[in-house]
């Protein structure tokens, strides 16, 4: 085929003809986004329009939606989950300053959250009979957090990477030890030891804003005022951090993350900037701590433990460290998912929806997708038919979490009355087959995927749903692994290039 | 005679027992282009690291604009007016082209975190100035780093353009002395020629004094090996470094 016979690709002249004078070879790379937009068609145009919307528009829409949530949901549980999610978002925003912008691996972050909570409790309870008004306490605690962040940063003056992580982890450990043994600190009961500060005697006061006490429980259920308070904190923190990131300080933080030596040699005081990043992160964490302590009318050392640190890190990494929108999405995904997975019925929706979405994500609308979905459904009915023909007891086991989905699934997935040793065998077999899946390619993978999916559904219905508490973390872990493989920079994170 | 902008007085640098720079005397006058030449491992980049404060010399003194900068933090030295590029490129790859240049304006701008949070008028004015400065510095390279490229991440640039961006970034610190570490490394002959012209332009139009590690673009040369030019030129070690040794049996 000669050049003349080739079909002309449907691209505007502006792309085939370089605009202006001929420039270097990176022209092609630079126009990547434009070409992608053209390929995307109408959907791509919508995506581009959404991308172009300014950050404050997104923030406004989000805060309004969150504020309207109590209108649609009167359940105290849903409101409490919404509150927790926003609190996690606040924590993730603070961690994002240190980890995402500063590039500093701070494993002591939760200590500042705890510090904020304890400071609030000490400043507004009977512990030392100090009862400052909320409008004074919160700023004080934020300043204490910022100063503590600065001081904790000092010993790590010249540290980075793994070394910094170890030192900050050590500080976290010290914090835990001090608060759990703080009931006779130099002869005084400061932190209440392992009992924390709480209960009727301590009488940790709730927030008092505009002359109104915000009691923790409002006529027996979660006081929705706290949702509004935490949303307000979140919006303010988001905007302030955004402004800092768009200033010379933010640029310096990101330079520091990219290349500390180059940043120093371009006139940026690297060590000072590190302390500043620590300080900002700690201040946000301390602020989150105040509202946590006020809501719970107390603080207990077990709250500020490693699992919380890992949860917040998961949110930041999953969402896309360095992107404010990303860490917010991360916090929502992780917290809402963990809550949904508590209930077997909801967990079932999540499980099957995730599988179908993942298949769509991998195969798009292709023949392979049809083969996998059709094959799995057909295989299910065949297996179910055979099993029920052999013995009725193979398919009439108890179902966990009744909802419409299981009614349909009962004709497809087998749920034996008595599983016997098959519980362990199928579970291990599923893990084995998934590992095998990563080794094969092309149509082999498609062929193997069909029995794997059916086995997964079997294990899900028979094994995993019987232990929802363990299952939630397995599912979260699986999601984390798959997202990290598919998008190493997180859901909304910008693609990062290390060395080219 | 022009004013001495930079003067190294019998500077030595040793890493343990390894003497990389030995009693080096060097001066760069205002408005000069001075080239440092030498074989690999002669200590050229170490010299740059000494001047910019990455290393502190074990002996001797470094004077910049009449002031000793020995033992100062690198960012303070940059603020005084010395900026450099790197032989192995060290751009902020995941930041945009213009942000790379804007970031380098840190030392001579002032708005702190609180003014940034409140977006005071002064802070916003300064942001505008930083942006203008960055655009002006990028415009120095003609069409190479212009227009839509500003908002591309630095990693999307070609190698030659990354080298140009490094120079642009260094000039954004408003230096008096520009240290260029092998600016033409990895460039083809056309690009090398372009870079030599650019260095001349940087001095003539930009007004920078330039110390460059390169082989074919100099006003006068500086020796890494100690001693007079005659001594060095006939020094067996220098001859050996450039021309190799006679075949000799080892052991």
Tab-separated table of N, CA and C in Angstrom, chain A residues 130-181:
chain	number	residue	atom	x	y	z
A	130	UNK	N	-9.870	22.947	84.097
A	130	UNK	CA	-9.736	24.024	83.126
A	130	UNK	C	-10.917	23.909	82.175
A	131	UNK	N	-11.639	24.977	81.994
A	131	UNK	CA	-12.784	24.937	81.084
A	131	UNK	C	-12.725	26.143	80.176
A	132	UNK	N	-11.825	26.094	79.209
A	132	UNK	CA	-11.739	27.222	78.281
A	132	UNK	C	-12.889	27.150	77.293
A	133	UNK	N	-13.327	28.299	76.785
A	133	UNK	CA	-14.355	28.250	75.735
A	133	UNK	C	-13.793	27.633	74.452
A	134	UNK	N	-14.677	26.999	73.696
A	134	UNK	CA	-14.250	26.288	72.488
A	134	UNK	C	-13.493	27.186	71.519
A	135	UNK	N	-13.972	28.427	71.358
A	135	UNK	CA	-13.321	29.320	70.394
A	135	UNK	C	-11.887	29.638	70.810
A	136	UNK	N	-11.553	29.441	72.093
A	136	UNK	CA	-10.164	29.629	72.511
A	136	UNK	C	-9.408	28.306	72.420
A	137	UNK	N	-10.060	27.221	72.827
A	137	UNK	CA	-9.382	25.933	72.881
A	137	UNK	C	-8.875	25.505	71.504
A	138	UNK	N	-9.765	25.582	70.516
A	138	UNK	CA	-9.392	25.042	69.202
A	138	UNK	C	-8.155	25.747	68.633
A	139	UNK	N	-8.115	27.094	68.604
A	139	UNK	CA	-6.883	27.736	68.105
A	139	UNK	C	-5.651	27.368	68.931
A	140	UNK	N	-5.829	27.278	70.263
A	140	UNK	CA	-4.679	26.925	71.103
A	140	UNK	C	-4.145	25.555	70.704
A	141	UNK	N	-5.066	24.594	70.551
A	141	UNK	CA	-4.647	23.233	70.225
A	141	UNK	C	-3.964	23.197	68.859
A	142	UNK	N	-4.495	23.970	67.914
A	142	UNK	CA	-3.872	23.988	66.585
A	142	UNK	C	-2.446	24.517	66.684
A	143	UNK	N	-2.255	25.577	67.464
A	143	UNK	CA	-0.912	26.141	67.620
A	143	UNK	C	-0.008	25.134	68.326
A	144	UNK	N	-0.539	24.471	69.378
A	144	UNK	CA	0.260	23.452	70.079
A	144	UNK	C	0.675	22.361	69.100
A	145	UNK	N	-0.271	21.927	68.254
A	145	UNK	CA	0.038	20.902	67.263
A	145	UNK	C	1.139	21.356	66.316
A	146	UNK	N	1.013	22.602	65.840
A	146	UNK	CA	2.005	23.117	64.893
A	146	UNK	C	3.386	23.171	65.543
A	147	UNK	N	3.431	23.653	66.795
A	147	UNK	CA	4.718	23.749	67.487
A	147	UNK	C	5.288	22.352	67.714
A	148	UNK	N	4.421	21.409	68.112
A	148	UNK	CA	4.890	20.039	68.341
A	148	UNK	C	5.431	19.446	67.048
A	149	UNK	N	4.741	19.708	65.951
A	149	UNK	CA	5.216	19.207	64.664
A	149	UNK	C	6.596	19.741	64.341
A	150	UNK	N	6.770	21.024	64.632
A	150	UNK	CA	8.064	21.670	64.391
A	150	UNK	C	9.156	21.019	65.244
A	151	UNK	N	8.833	20.825	66.528
A	151	UNK	CA	9.837	20.270	67.452
A	151	UNK	C	10.184	18.826	67.092
A	152	UNK	N	9.150	18.041	66.744
A	152	UNK	CA	9.402	16.650	66.375
A	152	UNK	C	10.225	16.616	65.093
A	153	UNK	N	10.030	17.623	64.253
A	153	UNK	CA	10.807	17.681	63.015
A	153	UNK	C	12.284	17.939	63.269
A	154	UNK	N	12.587	18.662	64.352
A	154	UNK	CA	13.974	19.069	64.593
A	154	UNK	C	14.988	17.921	64.619
A	155	UNK	N	14.721	16.840	65.379
A	155	UNK	CA	15.710	15.753	65.373
A	155	UNK	C	15.862	15.115	63.995
A	156	UNK	N	14.834	15.254	63.174
A	156	UNK	CA	14.923	14.643	61.845
A	156	UNK	C	15.412	15.652	60.814
A	157	UNK	N	16.013	16.726	61.320
A	157	UNK	CA	16.577	17.808	60.521
A	157	UNK	C	17.231	17.322	59.237
A	158	UNK	N	18.125	16.372	59.360
A	158	UNK	CA	18.876	15.959	58.175
A	158	UNK	C	18.435	14.606	57.642
A	159	UNK	N	17.328	14.101	58.167
A	159	UNK	CA	16.919	12.763	57.750
A	159	UNK	C	15.918	12.832	56.604
A	160	UNK	N	15.906	11.754	55.818
A	160	UNK	CA	14.862	11.641	54.806
A	160	UNK	C	14.601	10.159	54.569
A	161	UNK	N	13.541	9.887	53.848
A	161	UNK	CA	13.234	8.509	53.462
A	161	UNK	C	13.055	7.574	54.645
A	162	UNK	N	13.681	6.414	54.579
A	162	UNK	CA	13.491	5.362	55.577
A	162	UNK	C	13.890	5.835	56.973
A	163	UNK	N	14.962	6.631	57.041
A	163	UNK	CA	15.478	7.049	58.343
A	163	UNK	C	14.451	7.934	59.041
A	164	UNK	N	13.881	8.836	58.269
A	164	UNK	CA	12.861	9.728	58.819
A	164	UNK	C	11.662	8.901	59.290
A	165	UNK	N	11.286	7.907	58.496
A	165	UNK	CA	10.154	7.062	58.848
A	165	UNK	C	10.386	6.390	60.191
A	166	UNK	N	11.577	5.847	60.387
A	166	UNK	CA	11.878	5.137	61.634
A	166	UNK	C	11.841	6.092	62.822
A	167	UNK	N	12.437	7.284	62.642
A	167	UNK	CA	12.481	8.230	63.763
A	167	UNK	C	11.069	8.688	64.134
A	168	UNK	N	10.246	8.994	63.133
A	168	UNK	CA	8.892	9.456	63.443
A	168	UNK	C	8.055	8.332	64.043
A	169	UNK	N	8.297	7.099	63.591
A	169	UNK	CA	7.594	5.949	64.169
A	169	UNK	C	7.937	5.824	65.650
A	170	UNK	N	9.192	6.097	65.957
A	170	UNK	CA	9.665	6.051	67.336
A	170	UNK	C	8.941	7.108	68.180
A	171	UNK	N	8.762	8.290	67.617
A	171	UNK	CA	8.033	9.325	68.350
A	171	UNK	C	6.587	8.910	68.601
A	172	UNK	N	6.004	8.282	67.624
A	172	UNK	CA	4.636	7.786	67.766
A	172	UNK	C	4.582	6.805	68.938
A	173	UNK	N	5.565	5.906	68.972
A	173	UNK	CA	5.619	4.909	70.036
A	173	UNK	C	5.752	5.594	71.395
A	174	UNK	N	6.616	6.611	71.443
A	174	UNK	CA	6.795	7.357	72.698
A	174	UNK	C	5.469	7.975	73.119
A	175	UNK	N	4.774	8.555	72.164
A	175	UNK	CA	3.490	9.176	72.480
A	175	UNK	C	2.547	8.160	73.110
A	176	UNK	N	2.461	6.977	72.487
A	176	UNK	CA	1.552	5.957	73.011
A	176	UNK	C	1.956	5.563	74.429
A	177	UNK	N	3.259	5.356	74.624
A	177	UNK	CA	3.740	4.944	75.946
A	177	UNK	C	3.432	6.026	76.974
A	178	UNK	N	3.682	7.279	76.618
A	178	UNK	CA	3.472	8.365	77.573
A	178	UNK	C	1.998	8.482	77.937
A	179	UNK	N	1.102	8.434	76.960
A	179	UNK	CA	-0.305	8.636	77.332
A	179	UNK	C	-0.863	7.431	78.090
A	180	UNK	N	-0.379	6.237	77.775
A	180	UNK	CA	-0.934	5.086	78.518
A	180	UNK	C	-0.361	5.013	79.922
A	181	UNK	N	0.784	5.658	80.172
A	181	UNK	CA	1.356	5.648	81.519
A	181	UNK	C	1.311	7.023	82.162
